[in-house]
Amino acid sequence: MTFFPHFSQHQVTIALSVYIGLILNSPVLIRNCAGGWLQTSSALLSALALFSLCYLLVRFFSLFGQTGYKFFSSFTLLVSAAASYYMTFFNVVIGYGAIVSTLTFDTDLNSEAVGYTFFLWLVLTGLAPCVWLWFTKLTNTTYSNMGIKSIAKSCLPILGALVAFNVSIKTIIAITEDHARKNNQYTASTGGIIAHSYLPTNWIASLSIYLHQLGKESTSNQKLYDPSKHFTYQATPALDDLFVVFVIGETTRWDHMGLFGYERSTTPLLAQEPNLIAMRGTSCDTATKLSLRCMFVRENGTEDDAQRTLKERNVFAVLRKLGFTSELFAMQSEAWFYSSLDANRYEIREVVAAEYAYSKHPIDDMLLVAQMERSISKHLQGKHLIILHTKGSHHLYSQRHTRDFANFTPECMDIDDSCTKQQLINSFDNSVLYVDYMLKNVFDKLRNKNALVFYVPDHGESIEENQHFHATPKEMAPPEQFRVPFIVWASDKFIAQPQHQVLFSNLKKREENNFNPHHEQIFDSLLGCMGYSSPDGGINTQNNWCGDNPKSMAFDNHSSGLSQR
């Protein structure tokens, strides 16, 4: 056909690379250039990296022959064009959650996000280039008739693309980290942010995670003991419109919180909350990965080994089986844990940060509050669970809060600084102040709803002269690495219901009796405080903080961790 002239495969590859890498990404690239010099230079370097990556990807497709080349290129074109519609007009970050939502079998939800403008966009930006590609006759599609020199010459562009991609990415990382370091700001993985900000890496990475988790769920999770299949859980009618938010803290210690008698006023906002219960507690382990395994399953739900090998499914997965919708938003990237929650969707740190990466908004835990508010607005009917995995008081402490929260000075400002113990403590205490502020904002979004909020960090941390450390083997870890606060907040609407008044009253008695909760009790207490009961033993009454038996459990192996500083 004369309308579709002959092109070499290399020419088509360059055209596709420009189209997918630059043209479809142009609205996002232009938006990201609108900031200062850092944003502009990062966007320009990203453009070079995107072209290079697309070139390498499309060249890879040529290994599958001319038909395979056209098929995989067309698939990449169509999916990228579809994703670009939402990136262009709605500024959507394409992450795991977007892929899960797209691939859901809920046709009602999908139809609400797809209209005639989407199909028009897809025809013009995706289908039309695919038609051109399939009718174009390609030349030089194999190496069979080429000499060594010709093959070597054809490989030079591949080498150039590899070099350009690596140089541009490493330059972006270098200038971003240098800027963050000079301004004492936290930045998520720069490579991860770029991958989730642009086509086609955003949907390729998210689709890969989805397929990986799909396969994983069909194997590992199915082998775990599922309490929802072996026990009966009965709910009160008050659960039908309930919102539950579980905030997973990071490294924050109870002995640095004013709520527990610390000499500094590090929790002034929490201290003013009338519907708040605060207890000195003990973590099940001293490292994030280990604690996330043992803190949300039933007592003895993990092996007592160094890896905390899981034996049972966690309480969040059980709540999904009991009819709750759930979403998780994280400032960390523990995807193995997030996938075990059976959540409707989750967004890891890089996806959350990508939305704000090219703005002047700090990348900190307050971004999770905005995500939580959006989640609530999409599930106004209630019976909805939101998990927020924070960065909390993780070192470098001074990067966990904005400068207006630097109440205690001097701080330890750089990871390479030689810092005194007092500087480290000042920075740590300022991070606790920011936790206080973040939690207050969480409560504010829920005051007019039937809502319950839990806040529990994963572990504590030792702070010594020029040192900060945790993850000491639990058998020999010092007490402070187990010191974590257990905070429960309820809205007025929650407490106003008679059945909830009893539950909250039982919890209050434990606080007044200086009850010391443990991670191993969260499974039973979260269900119990929400209003669930189990006639056949699905909830251990001794572990239920809101039950009518206020007797504390004794954990002799960590009891030293509860002593005051």
Coordinates of C-alpha atoms in Angstrom, one line a residue:
M1 CA 0.0 0.0 0.0
T2 CA 1.5 3.4 -1.0
F3 CA -0.1 5.0 2.0
F4 CA 2.0 2.8 4.2
P5 CA 5.6 3.0 2.7
H6 CA 8.5 0.7 3.6
F7 CA 10.5 1.5 6.7
S8 CA 13.5 -0.3 8.3
Q9 CA 12.7 -1.9 11.6
H10 CA 15.3 0.5 13.2
Q11 CA 13.4 3.5 11.9
V12 CA 10.1 2.2 13.3
T13 CA 11.8 1.4 16.6
I14 CA 13.0 5.0 16.9
A15 CA 9.6 6.3 16.0
L16 CA 7.9 4.1 18.6
S17 CA 10.5 5.1 21.2
V18 CA 9.8 8.8 20.6
Y19 CA 6.1 8.3 20.6
I20 CA 5.8 6.2 23.7
G21 CA 8.7 7.6 25.7
L22 CA 8.3 11.3 24.8
I23 CA 5.0 12.2 23.2
L24 CA 2.7 10.1 25.4
N25 CA 4.6 11.3 28.5
S26 CA 4.8 14.9 27.4
P27 CA 1.9 16.2 29.6
V28 CA 3.6 14.8 32.7
L29 CA 7.1 15.9 31.6
I30 CA 5.8 19.5 31.0
R31 CA 4.1 19.5 34.4
N32 CA 7.2 18.3 36.1
C33 CA 9.2 21.1 34.4
A34 CA 7.1 23.7 36.0
G35 CA 9.0 23.6 39.3
G36 CA 12.5 25.0 40.0
W37 CA 15.8 24.0 38.4
L38 CA 15.8 20.6 40.1
Q39 CA 12.4 19.6 38.7
T40 CA 13.2 20.9 35.3
S41 CA 16.6 19.2 35.0
S42 CA 15.2 16.0 36.4
A43 CA 12.3 16.1 33.8
L44 CA 14.7 16.7 30.9
L45 CA 17.0 13.9 32.0
S46 CA 14.0 11.7 32.5
A47 CA 13.0 12.3 28.9
L48 CA 16.4 11.1 27.8
A49 CA 16.1 8.0 30.0
L50 CA 12.6 7.3 28.8
F51 CA 13.6 7.4 25.1
S52 CA 16.5 5.2 25.8
L53 CA 14.5 2.7 27.8
C54 CA 11.7 2.5 25.2
Y55 CA 14.3 2.0 22.5
L56 CA 15.8 -0.9 24.3
L57 CA 12.4 -2.4 25.1
V58 CA 11.2 -2.2 21.4
R59 CA 14.5 -3.6 20.2
F60 CA 14.0 -6.5 22.5
F61 CA 10.7 -7.2 20.9
S62 CA 12.5 -7.8 17.6
L63 CA 13.9 -11.0 19.0
F64 CA 10.5 -12.6 18.5
G65 CA 10.4 -12.0 14.8
Q66 CA 8.4 -9.5 12.8
T67 CA 5.0 -10.8 14.0
G68 CA 6.1 -10.8 17.6
Y69 CA 7.7 -7.4 17.2
K70 CA 4.4 -5.9 16.0
F71 CA 2.3 -7.8 18.6
F72 CA 4.3 -6.7 21.6
S73 CA 4.8 -3.2 20.3
S74 CA 1.1 -2.9 19.7
F75 CA 0.3 -4.2 23.2
T76 CA 2.7 -1.6 24.7
L77 CA 1.2 1.1 22.6
L78 CA -2.4 0.4 23.6
V79 CA -1.8 0.0 27.3
S80 CA 0.4 3.1 27.3
A81 CA -2.2 5.1 25.5
A82 CA -4.9 4.0 27.9
A83 CA -2.7 4.9 30.9
S84 CA -1.8 8.2 29.4
Y85 CA -5.4 9.3 29.3
Y86 CA -5.7 9.2 33.1
M87 CA -2.2 10.6 33.5
T88 CA -2.9 13.5 31.2
F89 CA -6.4 14.6 32.2
F90 CA -6.6 13.4 35.9
N91 CA -3.0 13.5 36.9
V92 CA -3.3 9.8 38.1
V93 CA -0.2 8.0 39.2
I94 CA -0.3 4.5 37.7
G95 CA 0.6 2.1 40.5
Y96 CA -0.3 -1.3 41.7
G97 CA -3.7 0.0 43.0
A98 CA -4.6 1.3 39.6
I99 CA -3.8 -2.0 38.0
V100 CA -5.8 -4.0 40.5
S101 CA -8.7 -1.6 40.0
T102 CA -8.5 -2.0 36.3
L103 CA -8.3 -5.8 36.4
T104 CA -11.2 -6.1 38.9
F105 CA -14.3 -8.1 37.8
D106 CA -16.5 -5.3 39.3
T107 CA -17.9 -4.0 36.0
D108 CA -19.8 -1.2 37.8
L109 CA -16.6 0.3 39.1
N110 CA -14.8 0.1 35.8
S111 CA -17.7 1.6 33.9
E112 CA -17.6 4.6 36.2
A113 CA -14.0 5.3 35.1
V114 CA -14.4 4.7 31.3
G115 CA -16.4 7.1 29.1
Y116 CA -16.6 8.0 25.4
T117 CA -13.7 10.5 25.8
F118 CA -11.5 7.6 26.9
F119 CA -12.4 5.5 23.9
L120 CA -11.8 8.5 21.6
W121 CA -8.4 9.1 23.1
L122 CA -7.6 5.4 22.9
V123 CA -8.5 5.3 19.2
L124 CA -6.5 8.4 18.3
T125 CA -3.4 7.8 20.4
G126 CA -3.3 4.0 20.6
L127 CA -5.3 2.2 17.9
A128 CA -4.2 4.6 15.0
P129 CA -0.5 4.0 15.6
C130 CA -1.1 0.3 15.9
V131 CA -2.9 0.3 12.5
W132 CA 0.1 2.1 11.0
L133 CA 2.5 -0.3 12.5
W134 CA 0.7 -3.4 11.2
F135 CA 0.4 -2.1 7.7
T136 CA 3.9 -0.9 7.5
K137 CA 6.3 -3.3 5.7
L138 CA 9.5 -3.7 7.7
T139 CA 12.9 -4.4 6.3
N140 CA 16.1 -5.6 8.1
T141 CA 14.2 -7.6 10.6
T142 CA 16.8 -10.4 10.9
Y143 CA 20.5 -10.8 11.3
S144 CA 20.8 -13.9 9.2
N145 CA 22.1 -12.2 6.0
M146 CA 24.2 -9.6 7.8
G147 CA 28.0 -9.7 8.2
I148 CA 29.9 -9.3 11.4
K149 CA 30.6 -5.6 10.8
S150 CA 26.9 -4.9 10.0
I151 CA 25.8 -6.7 13.1
A152 CA 28.3 -4.8 15.2
K153 CA 27.2 -1.6 13.7
S154 CA 23.6 -2.3 14.4
C155 CA 24.5 -3.0 18.0
L156 CA 26.0 0.5 18.5
P157 CA 22.6 2.2 19.1
I158 CA 21.8 -0.4 21.8
L159 CA 25.1 0.3 23.5
G160 CA 24.4 4.1 23.2
A161 CA 20.9 3.7 24.7
L162 CA 22.3 1.7 27.6
V163 CA 24.9 4.4 28.3
A164 CA 22.4 7.2 28.0
F165 CA 19.8 5.5 30.2
N166 CA 22.4 4.8 33.0
V167 CA 24.0 8.2 32.9
S168 CA 20.7 10.1 33.0
I169 CA 19.3 8.0 35.8
K170 CA 22.4 8.2 37.9
T171 CA 22.6 12.0 37.3
I172 CA 19.0 12.4 38.4
I173 CA 19.7 10.4 41.6
A174 CA 22.9 12.3 42.3
I175 CA 21.3 15.8 42.0
T176 CA 18.1 14.8 43.8
E177 CA 20.0 13.2 46.7
D178 CA 22.4 16.1 46.9
H179 CA 19.5 18.6 47.0
A180 CA 17.7 16.6 49.7
R181 CA 20.8 16.3 51.7
K182 CA 21.6 20.0 51.6
N183 CA 18.0 20.8 52.6
N184 CA 17.7 17.9 55.1
Q185 CA 14.7 16.5 53.3
Y186 CA 13.7 12.9 52.9
T187 CA 13.3 11.5 49.4
A188 CA 11.9 8.1 48.4
S189 CA 13.8 5.9 46.0
T190 CA 14.4 8.3 43.0
G191 CA 14.5 5.4 40.5
G192 CA 11.3 4.1 41.9
I193 CA 9.6 7.5 41.6
I194 CA 10.7 7.8 38.0
A195 CA 9.5 4.3 37.3
H196 CA 6.0 5.1 38.7
S197 CA 5.8 8.6 37.1
Y198 CA 6.2 7.7 33.5
L199 CA 5.1 5.3 30.7
P200 CA 5.6 2.5 30.1
T201 CA 7.6 1.6 33.3
N202 CA 4.7 2.6 35.6
W203 CA 2.2 0.0 34.3
I204 CA 4.8 -2.6 33.5
A205 CA 6.2 -2.5 37.0
S206 CA 2.7 -2.5 38.5
L207 CA 1.5 -5.3 36.3
S208 CA 4.5 -7.3 37.2
I209 CA 3.8 -6.9 40.9
Y210 CA 0.2 -7.8 40.3
L211 CA 1.0 -11.0 38.4
H212 CA 3.7 -11.9 40.9
Q213 CA 1.4 -11.4 43.9
L214 CA -1.4 -13.3 42.0
G215 CA 0.9 -16.3 41.7
K216 CA 2.1 -15.9 45.3
E217 CA -1.4 -15.8 46.7
S218 CA -2.2 -19.0 45.0
T219 CA 0.7 -20.7 46.7
S220 CA 2.1 -19.3 50.0
N221 CA -1.0 -17.5 51.4
Q222 CA -3.2 -20.5 50.7
K223 CA -1.0 -22.7 52.8
L224 CA -1.3 -20.5 55.8
Y225 CA -3.9 -21.3 58.5
D226 CA -6.9 -19.1 57.9
P227 CA -8.8 -18.3 61.2
S228 CA -11.8 -17.1 59.2
K229 CA -12.3 -20.6 57.8
H230 CA -12.1 -22.3 61.2
F231 CA -13.9 -20.0 63.6
T232 CA -17.2 -18.1 63.7
Y233 CA -17.0 -14.3 64.0
Q234 CA -20.2 -12.5 64.9
A235 CA -20.6 -8.8 64.3
T236 CA -22.9 -6.2 65.9
P237 CA -25.0 -4.0 63.6
A238 CA -22.9 -1.0 64.6
L239 CA -20.1 -2.4 62.3
D240 CA -22.1 -1.8 59.1
D241 CA -20.9 1.9 58.8
L242 CA -17.7 1.6 60.8
F243 CA -14.4 3.1 59.6
V244 CA -11.2 1.4 61.0
V245 CA -7.8 3.0 60.6
F246 CA -4.7 1.2 61.7
V247 CA -1.6 3.3 61.7
I248 CA 1.6 1.3 61.8
G249 CA 4.3 3.4 63.5
E250 CA 8.0 3.1 62.9
T251 CA 10.6 3.1 65.7
T252 CA 8.6 5.6 68.0
R253 CA 9.1 4.8 71.7
W254 CA 6.6 5.3 74.4
D255 CA 9.2 6.6 76.8
H256 CA 9.7 9.6 74.5
M257 CA 6.1 10.6 74.5
G258 CA 4.6 13.2 76.9
L259 CA 1.5 11.0 77.3
F260 CA 3.5 8.6 79.4
G261 CA 5.3 11.1 81.6
Y262 CA 8.2 12.0 79.4
E263 CA 9.7 15.3 80.6
R264 CA 9.3 16.9 77.2
S265 CA 5.9 17.8 75.8
T266 CA 6.2 15.7 72.6
T267 CA 2.5 14.8 72.4
P268 CA 0.6 18.0 73.2
L269 CA -2.2 17.3 70.7
L270 CA -2.8 13.7 71.7
A271 CA -2.9 14.8 75.3
Q272 CA -6.0 16.9 74.5
E273 CA -8.0 14.1 73.0
P274 CA -10.8 12.9 75.3
N275 CA -11.5 9.6 73.5
L276 CA -8.0 8.4 73.5
I277 CA -6.5 5.4 75.4
A278 CA -2.6 5.2 75.6
M279 CA -0.7 2.2 77.0
R280 CA 2.9 1.3 77.4
G281 CA 3.5 -1.7 75.3
T282 CA 6.0 -4.3 74.1
S283 CA 6.8 -5.3 70.5
C284 CA 7.2 -8.9 69.4
D285 CA 10.5 -8.2 67.8
T286 CA 13.1 -5.5 67.0
A287 CA 13.1 -5.2 63.2
T288 CA 10.4 -4.1 60.8
K289 CA 10.2 -7.2 58.7
L290 CA 10.1 -9.5 61.7
S291 CA 7.6 -7.4 63.7
L292 CA 5.2 -7.1 60.7
R293 CA 5.1 -10.9 60.6
C294 CA 4.3 -11.5 64.3
M295 CA 2.3 -8.4 65.3
F296 CA -0.9 -9.0 63.3
V297 CA -1.4 -12.8 63.6
R298 CA -2.8 -14.7 66.5
E299 CA -0.5 -15.5 69.5
N300 CA 1.9 -18.2 68.2
G301 CA 0.9 -17.4 64.6
T302 CA 4.5 -17.5 63.7
E303 CA 7.3 -19.9 64.4
D304 CA 9.6 -18.8 67.3
D305 CA 12.6 -18.8 64.9
A306 CA 14.9 -16.0 63.8
Q307 CA 12.8 -15.5 60.6
R308 CA 9.5 -15.4 62.4
T309 CA 8.1 -17.8 59.8
L310 CA 4.4 -17.3 59.3
K311 CA 2.0 -20.0 60.1
E312 CA -1.3 -18.1 59.9
R313 CA -3.0 -15.3 58.0
N314 CA -3.2 -11.9 59.6
V315 CA -6.1 -10.0 61.1
F316 CA -6.5 -7.7 58.1
A317 CA -6.9 -10.6 55.7
V318 CA -9.5 -12.0 58.1
L319 CA -11.4 -8.7 58.1
R320 CA -11.6 -8.8 54.3
K321 CA -13.2 -12.3 54.6
L322 CA -15.7 -10.8 57.1
G323 CA -16.9 -8.2 54.5
F324 CA -14.7 -5.2 55.1
T325 CA -13.2 -3.4 52.1
S326 CA -9.6 -2.3 52.7
E327 CA -6.8 -0.1 51.3
L328 CA -3.2 0.4 52.4
F329 CA -1.0 3.4 51.9
A330 CA 2.7 3.3 52.8
M331 CA 5.7 5.4 53.2
Q332 CA 7.7 2.1 53.1
S333 CA 8.0 -0.6 50.5
E334 CA 7.3 -3.9 52.4
A335 CA 5.3 -5.3 49.4
W336 CA 5.6 -8.9 50.7
F337 CA 3.6 -7.8 53.8
Y338 CA 1.1 -5.6 51.9
S339 CA 0.2 -8.4 49.6
S340 CA -0.6 -10.6 52.6
L341 CA -3.4 -8.3 53.7
D342 CA -5.7 -9.3 50.8
A343 CA -6.5 -5.5 50.5
N344 CA -8.6 -4.1 47.6
R345 CA -5.6 -2.0 46.7
Y346 CA -2.3 -0.8 48.2
E347 CA 0.1 2.0 47.3
I348 CA 3.8 1.7 48.3
R349 CA 6.1 4.6 49.1
E350 CA 7.3 5.3 45.5
V351 CA 3.7 5.4 44.1
V352 CA 2.5 7.8 46.9
A353 CA 5.7 9.9 46.5
A354 CA 5.5 10.0 42.7
E355 CA 2.4 12.2 43.0
Y356 CA 4.3 14.9 44.8
A357 CA 7.9 14.2 43.6
Y358 CA 8.0 17.3 41.3
S359 CA 6.3 19.7 43.7
K360 CA 7.7 21.4 46.8
H361 CA 5.5 19.3 49.1
P362 CA 7.7 17.4 51.6
I363 CA 7.7 13.6 51.2
D364 CA 6.6 12.6 54.7
D365 CA 3.8 10.8 56.6
M366 CA 1.3 13.6 56.1
L367 CA 0.9 12.4 52.5
L368 CA -0.7 9.3 54.0
V369 CA -3.4 11.5 55.6
A370 CA -4.4 12.8 52.2
Q371 CA -4.5 9.3 50.8
M372 CA -6.7 8.2 53.7
E373 CA -9.1 11.1 53.1
R374 CA -9.5 10.1 49.5
S375 CA -10.1 6.5 50.5
I376 CA -12.8 7.5 52.9
S377 CA -14.5 9.6 50.2
K378 CA -14.7 6.6 47.9
H379 CA -16.2 4.3 50.7
L380 CA -18.6 6.6 52.4
Q381 CA -20.9 3.7 53.2
G382 CA -18.3 2.5 55.8
K383 CA -17.3 -1.0 56.8
H384 CA -14.0 0.1 55.5
L385 CA -10.4 -0.6 56.8
I386 CA -7.5 1.7 56.0
I387 CA -3.9 0.8 56.9
L388 CA -1.3 3.5 57.0
H389 CA 2.4 2.4 57.2
T390 CA 4.4 5.4 58.3
K391 CA 8.0 6.3 58.3
G392 CA 7.5 7.6 61.9
S393 CA 10.7 8.0 63.8
H394 CA 13.0 6.1 61.6
H395 CA 16.6 7.4 61.3
L396 CA 17.5 10.0 60.0
Y397 CA 15.1 11.5 62.6
S398 CA 15.5 15.1 61.4
Q399 CA 14.1 14.1 58.0
R400 CA 10.9 12.8 59.5
H401 CA 9.4 16.2 60.2
T402 CA 9.2 19.6 58.6
R403 CA 11.4 22.4 59.9
D404 CA 8.6 24.1 61.9
F405 CA 8.6 21.1 64.2
A406 CA 12.2 21.4 65.1
N407 CA 11.4 22.4 68.7
F408 CA 14.3 20.8 70.3
T409 CA 17.8 21.8 69.1
P410 CA 20.5 21.3 68.1
E411 CA 19.6 18.4 65.9
C412 CA 21.5 15.7 64.1
M413 CA 21.1 16.9 60.6
D414 CA 23.1 14.5 58.4
I415 CA 23.7 10.8 58.3
D416 CA 27.5 11.5 58.1
D417 CA 27.5 14.0 61.0
S418 CA 29.3 13.1 64.2
C419 CA 26.3 13.6 66.5
T420 CA 26.1 13.6 70.3
K421 CA 23.5 11.6 72.1
Q422 CA 21.6 14.8 72.9
Q423 CA 21.5 15.9 69.3
L424 CA 20.1 12.5 68.3
I425 CA 17.5 12.6 71.1
N426 CA 16.5 16.2 70.1
S427 CA 15.9 15.0 66.5
F428 CA 14.1 11.9 67.7
D429 CA 11.8 13.9 70.0
N430 CA 11.0 16.3 67.1
S431 CA 9.9 13.3 65.0
V432 CA 7.6 12.3 67.9
L433 CA 6.1 15.7 67.7
Y434 CA 5.3 15.2 64.1
V435 CA 3.7 11.8 64.9
D436 CA 1.5 13.6 67.3
Y437 CA 0.6 16.1 64.6
M438 CA 0.0 13.4 62.0
L439 CA -2.3 11.4 64.3
K440 CA -4.3 14.4 65.2
N441 CA -4.9 15.0 61.5
V442 CA -6.0 11.4 61.1
F443 CA -8.6 11.9 63.9
D444 CA -9.8 15.2 62.4
K445 CA -10.8 13.4 59.2
L446 CA -12.9 10.9 61.2
R447 CA -14.6 12.9 63.9
N448 CA -18.0 13.0 62.3
K449 CA -18.0 9.3 61.5
N450 CA -18.4 6.0 63.3
A451 CA -14.6 5.4 63.6
L452 CA -11.9 3.6 65.5
V453 CA -8.2 4.3 65.1
F454 CA -5.3 2.1 66.3
Y455 CA -1.7 3.3 66.4
V456 CA 1.1 0.9 67.2
P457 CA 4.8 1.1 66.1
D458 CA 6.7 -2.0 65.0
H459 CA 9.6 -1.7 67.4
G460 CA 11.8 0.8 69.4
E461 CA 15.4 1.9 68.9
S462 CA 18.5 2.4 71.0
I463 CA 20.0 5.9 70.9
E464 CA 23.6 6.2 72.1
E465 CA 26.4 8.6 71.5
N466 CA 26.8 8.9 67.7
Q467 CA 24.7 5.7 67.3
H468 CA 21.2 4.6 66.5
F469 CA 20.3 1.0 66.1
H470 CA 17.6 -1.6 66.4
A471 CA 17.2 -5.2 65.0
T472 CA 19.3 -6.7 67.8
P473 CA 18.4 -10.4 68.1
K474 CA 15.3 -10.4 70.4
E475 CA 17.0 -12.8 72.9
M476 CA 19.7 -10.2 73.7
A477 CA 18.1 -6.9 72.7
P478 CA 18.1 -4.0 75.2
P479 CA 14.7 -3.0 76.7
E480 CA 14.2 0.2 74.7
Q481 CA 14.1 -1.7 71.4
F482 CA 10.8 -3.3 72.6
R483 CA 9.2 -0.1 73.9
V484 CA 6.2 0.8 71.7
P485 CA 3.1 2.8 72.5
F486 CA -0.4 1.3 72.0
I487 CA -2.9 4.1 71.2
V488 CA -6.6 3.6 70.5
W489 CA -8.9 6.5 69.6
A490 CA -12.6 6.4 69.0
S491 CA -15.0 9.0 67.6
D492 CA -18.0 10.3 69.6
K493 CA -20.3 8.4 67.2
F494 CA -18.5 5.2 68.0
I495 CA -18.6 5.6 71.8
A496 CA -22.3 6.8 71.7
Q497 CA -23.5 3.4 70.8
P498 CA -24.3 1.3 73.9
Q499 CA -22.3 -1.8 72.9
H500 CA -19.3 0.3 72.1
Q501 CA -19.5 2.1 75.4
V502 CA -18.9 -1.2 77.2
L503 CA -16.0 -2.0 75.0
F504 CA -14.3 1.4 75.4
S505 CA -15.0 1.3 79.2
N506 CA -13.2 -2.1 79.4
L507 CA -10.3 -0.6 77.5
K508 CA -10.2 2.4 79.8
K509 CA -10.0 0.2 82.8
R510 CA -6.9 -1.4 81.4
E511 CA -5.3 1.9 80.9
E512 CA -6.1 3.0 84.4
N513 CA -4.6 -0.3 85.8
N514 CA -1.3 0.3 83.8
F515 CA -2.0 -2.7 81.6
N516 CA 1.0 -3.5 79.3
P517 CA -0.3 -4.7 75.9
H518 CA 1.8 -6.8 73.5
H519 CA 1.9 -7.1 69.7
E520 CA 0.7 -10.7 70.0
Q521 CA -2.7 -9.4 71.3
I522 CA -3.5 -7.1 68.4
F523 CA -5.3 -9.8 66.4
D524 CA -7.8 -10.5 69.2
S525 CA -8.0 -6.9 70.4
L526 CA -8.7 -5.3 67.0
L527 CA -11.6 -7.6 66.4
G528 CA -12.8 -7.4 70.0
C529 CA -12.7 -3.6 70.1
M530 CA -14.5 -3.3 66.8
G531 CA -17.4 -5.4 68.3
Y532 CA -16.7 -8.9 67.0
S533 CA -17.3 -11.9 69.2
S534 CA -16.5 -15.6 68.5
P535 CA -18.5 -18.3 70.3
D536 CA -16.0 -21.0 69.3
G537 CA -12.7 -19.5 70.3
G538 CA -11.8 -17.3 67.3
I539 CA -11.0 -14.5 69.7
N540 CA -8.8 -15.2 72.7
T541 CA -10.5 -13.5 75.6
Q542 CA -7.3 -13.2 77.6
N543 CA -5.8 -11.2 74.7
N544 CA -8.8 -8.9 74.0
W545 CA -8.2 -5.5 75.5
C546 CA -11.8 -4.6 75.2
G547 CA -13.1 -7.8 76.8
D548 CA -14.7 -7.9 80.2
N549 CA -11.7 -9.7 81.7
P550 CA -9.1 -7.0 82.4
K551 CA -6.3 -9.4 83.5
S552 CA -3.0 -8.8 81.8
M553 CA -1.0 -11.4 80.0
A554 CA 2.6 -11.9 81.4
F555 CA 5.4 -11.9 78.8
D556 CA 8.4 -12.5 81.0
N557 CA 10.9 -12.5 78.1
H558 CA 10.2 -8.8 77.4
S559 CA 9.0 -7.5 80.8
S560 CA 12.2 -5.5 81.3
G561 CA 11.3 -3.5 78.2
L562 CA 8.4 -1.9 80.2
S563 CA 10.5 -0.2 82.8
Q564 CA 10.7 3.5 82.8
R565 CA 13.8 5.3 81.5

